[in-house]
Steps between C-alpha positions, in 0.01 A plus 500: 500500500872538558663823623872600539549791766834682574790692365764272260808394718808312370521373164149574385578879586813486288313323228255741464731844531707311175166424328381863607835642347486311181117608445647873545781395229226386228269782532859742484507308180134533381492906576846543373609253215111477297434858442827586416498490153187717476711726780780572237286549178264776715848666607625482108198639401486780682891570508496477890683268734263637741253197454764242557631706827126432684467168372820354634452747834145322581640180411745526735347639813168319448645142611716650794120669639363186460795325677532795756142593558410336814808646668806275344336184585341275224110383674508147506202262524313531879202293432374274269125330507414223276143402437323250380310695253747564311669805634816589597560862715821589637586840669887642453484816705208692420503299151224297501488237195322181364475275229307173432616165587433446143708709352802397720775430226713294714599407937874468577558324833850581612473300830408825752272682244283493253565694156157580337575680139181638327532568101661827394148708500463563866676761640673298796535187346711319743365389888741336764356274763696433795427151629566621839271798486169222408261618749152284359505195264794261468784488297347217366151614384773796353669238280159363406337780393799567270563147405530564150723809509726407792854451396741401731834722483817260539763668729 
Protein backbone atom coordinates (compact mmCIF):
# COMPACT_ATOMS: atom_id res chain seq x y z
CA UNK A 1 0.00 0.00 0.00
CA UNK A 2 1.40 3.44 -0.74
CA UNK A 3 -0.37 6.69 0.22
CA UNK A 4 0.44 10.39 -0.61
CA UNK A 5 -1.14 12.89 2.04
CA UNK A 6 -1.11 16.75 1.77
CA UNK A 7 -1.92 19.77 -0.27
CA UNK A 8 0.51 20.25 -3.71
CA UNK A 9 3.33 22.86 -2.92
CA UNK A 10 5.89 24.19 -5.44
CA UNK A 11 6.15 22.89 -8.78
CA UNK A 12 3.72 20.03 -8.51
CA UNK A 13 1.00 22.75 -7.53
CA UNK A 14 1.86 24.75 -10.63
CA UNK A 15 1.86 21.64 -12.69
CA UNK A 16 -1.36 20.68 -11.87
CA UNK A 17 -3.27 24.35 -11.97
CA UNK A 18 -1.66 24.34 -15.96
CA UNK A 19 -2.88 20.74 -16.46
CA UNK A 20 -6.23 21.79 -14.60
CA UNK A 21 -6.47 24.89 -17.03
CA UNK A 22 -5.77 23.04 -20.17
CA UNK A 23 -8.46 20.24 -19.19
CA UNK A 24 -10.95 23.40 -18.84
CA UNK A 25 -9.60 24.54 -22.48
CA UNK A 26 -10.52 21.00 -24.17
CA UNK A 27 -13.84 20.53 -22.71
CA UNK A 28 -14.47 24.67 -23.83
CA UNK A 29 -13.65 22.98 -27.06
CA UNK A 30 -15.81 19.78 -26.83
CA UNK A 31 -19.14 21.88 -25.59
CA UNK A 32 -18.40 24.66 -27.94
CA UNK A 33 -16.60 23.64 -31.28
CA UNK A 34 -18.59 19.77 -31.81
CA UNK A 35 -22.13 20.81 -31.67
CA UNK A 36 -21.72 23.75 -33.51
CA UNK A 37 -22.60 22.80 -36.73
CA UNK A 38 -25.86 21.18 -35.58
CA UNK A 39 -26.15 24.76 -33.45
CA UNK A 40 -26.32 26.78 -36.80
CA UNK A 41 -28.53 24.42 -38.96
CA UNK A 42 -31.31 24.34 -35.80
CA UNK A 43 -30.99 28.32 -35.83
CA UNK A 44 -31.39 28.28 -39.93
CA UNK A 45 -34.13 26.19 -39.61
CA UNK A 46 -36.11 27.90 -37.53
CA UNK A 47 -35.04 31.52 -38.76
CA UNK A 48 -33.79 32.37 -35.15
CA UNK A 49 -30.38 33.37 -33.91
CA UNK A 50 -31.90 32.66 -30.67
CA UNK A 51 -30.45 29.01 -30.60
CA UNK A 52 -26.94 30.09 -31.32
CA UNK A 53 -27.27 33.03 -28.49
CA UNK A 54 -27.75 30.04 -25.55
CA UNK A 55 -25.37 27.82 -27.03
CA UNK A 56 -22.39 30.12 -27.09
CA UNK A 57 -23.82 31.77 -23.53
CA UNK A 58 -23.55 28.15 -21.74
CA UNK A 59 -20.43 27.53 -23.45
CA UNK A 60 -18.99 30.30 -22.11
CA UNK A 61 -19.97 30.50 -18.49
CA UNK A 62 -19.95 26.71 -18.02
CA UNK A 63 -15.94 26.45 -17.95
CA UNK A 64 -15.51 29.73 -15.79
CA UNK A 65 -18.20 27.74 -12.96
CA UNK A 66 -16.16 24.96 -13.23
CA UNK A 67 -12.93 27.02 -12.84
CA UNK A 68 -14.64 29.38 -10.22
CA UNK A 69 -16.79 26.99 -8.30
CA UNK A 70 -14.89 26.24 -5.27
CA UNK A 71 -14.39 29.95 -4.62
CA UNK A 72 -11.59 31.01 -7.43
CA UNK A 73 -9.31 28.32 -6.45
CA UNK A 74 -8.80 25.19 -8.72
CA UNK A 75 -8.95 21.81 -5.87
CA UNK A 76 -5.85 20.17 -6.28
CA UNK A 77 -4.98 16.58 -5.29
CA UNK A 78 -4.99 16.13 -1.09
CA UNK A 79 -4.65 12.46 -0.92
CA UNK A 80 -3.85 9.72 -2.88
CA UNK A 81 -3.95 5.77 -1.70
CA UNK A 82 -2.53 3.14 -3.81
CA UNK A 83 -3.36 -0.49 -3.25
CA UNK A 84 -2.27 -3.48 -4.05
CA UNK A 85 -5.44 -4.75 -5.43
CA UNK A 86 -5.47 -2.86 -7.98
CA UNK A 87 -7.02 0.38 -6.96
CA UNK A 88 -6.20 3.71 -7.06
CA UNK A 89 -8.48 6.52 -4.84
CA UNK A 90 -7.53 9.98 -4.60
CA UNK A 91 -9.64 12.79 -2.91
CA UNK A 92 -9.36 16.59 -4.54
CA UNK A 93 -11.60 18.52 -2.20
CA UNK A 94 -14.71 16.81 -1.67
CA UNK A 95 -13.92 14.97 -5.18
CA UNK A 96 -13.33 11.68 -4.43
CA UNK A 97 -11.94 9.53 -7.54
CA UNK A 98 -10.31 6.13 -8.57
CA UNK A 99 -9.21 4.14 -11.27
CA UNK A 100 -7.38 0.76 -11.61
CA UNK A 101 -3.76 0.32 -11.63
CA UNK A 102 -4.56 -1.41 -14.77
CA UNK A 103 -5.90 0.96 -16.62
CA UNK A 104 -3.13 3.54 -15.77
CA UNK A 105 -2.11 4.80 -19.38
CA UNK A 106 1.15 6.13 -18.39
CA UNK A 107 3.58 7.61 -14.80
CA UNK A 108 5.63 10.77 -15.45
CA UNK A 109 8.31 11.24 -12.79
CA UNK A 110 9.39 14.84 -12.89
CA UNK A 111 11.92 14.48 -9.98
CA UNK A 112 9.41 15.94 -6.92
CA UNK A 113 6.18 14.27 -8.26
CA UNK A 114 4.65 11.80 -9.80
CA UNK A 115 2.29 12.42 -12.98
CA UNK A 116 -0.29 9.52 -13.17
CA UNK A 117 -2.53 10.11 -16.56
CA UNK A 118 -5.54 7.68 -16.88
CA UNK A 119 -7.08 7.26 -20.61
CA UNK A 120 -9.52 9.94 -21.75
CA UNK A 121 -12.80 8.01 -20.25
CA UNK A 122 -12.50 8.94 -16.65
CA UNK A 123 -13.62 12.03 -15.66
CA UNK A 124 -10.34 13.25 -13.77
CA UNK A 125 -7.90 11.63 -15.71
CA UNK A 126 -4.79 13.12 -14.42
CA UNK A 127 -3.33 12.44 -10.48
CA UNK A 128 -0.18 14.32 -9.09
CA UNK A 129 1.90 12.68 -6.41
CA UNK A 130 4.12 14.75 -4.46
CA UNK A 131 7.18 12.76 -3.43
CA UNK A 132 7.34 14.76 -0.38
CA UNK A 133 3.76 14.27 0.68
CA UNK A 134 4.52 9.91 0.65
CA UNK A 135 3.17 9.13 3.95
CA UNK A 136 3.19 4.81 3.61
CA UNK A 137 5.20 2.77 1.03
CA UNK A 138 8.42 3.97 -0.60
CA UNK A 139 9.16 5.77 -3.51
CA UNK A 140 10.59 2.77 -4.55
CA UNK A 141 7.82 0.11 -4.25
CA UNK A 142 6.00 3.47 -6.22
CA UNK A 143 8.37 3.05 -9.18
CA UNK A 144 7.87 -0.71 -9.01
CA UNK A 145 4.46 -0.98 -9.09
CA UNK A 146 4.52 1.25 -12.19
CA UNK A 147 7.57 -0.18 -13.72
CA UNK A 148 6.18 -0.51 -17.00
CA UNK A 149 4.47 2.89 -17.32
CA UNK A 150 7.03 5.06 -15.53
CA UNK A 151 8.66 7.51 -17.81
CA UNK A 152 11.16 9.63 -16.64
CA UNK A 153 10.61 13.46 -17.71
CA UNK A 154 14.12 15.04 -18.76
CA UNK A 155 14.41 18.64 -17.37
Amino acid sequence: MIEFNGKLVGEANVFFQKNFKKTIIKLWLIMFILPLPGTISVSKMFDTNVIFLIHAIFSFILPLVLRFRNGRKIVVTEKVYIGMDDNIVYKCGKILGSGKISNVKKVVDYGDFFYIQFPYQYLTSEVVCQKSNLAKGSVDEFEELFKDKLVRHKM
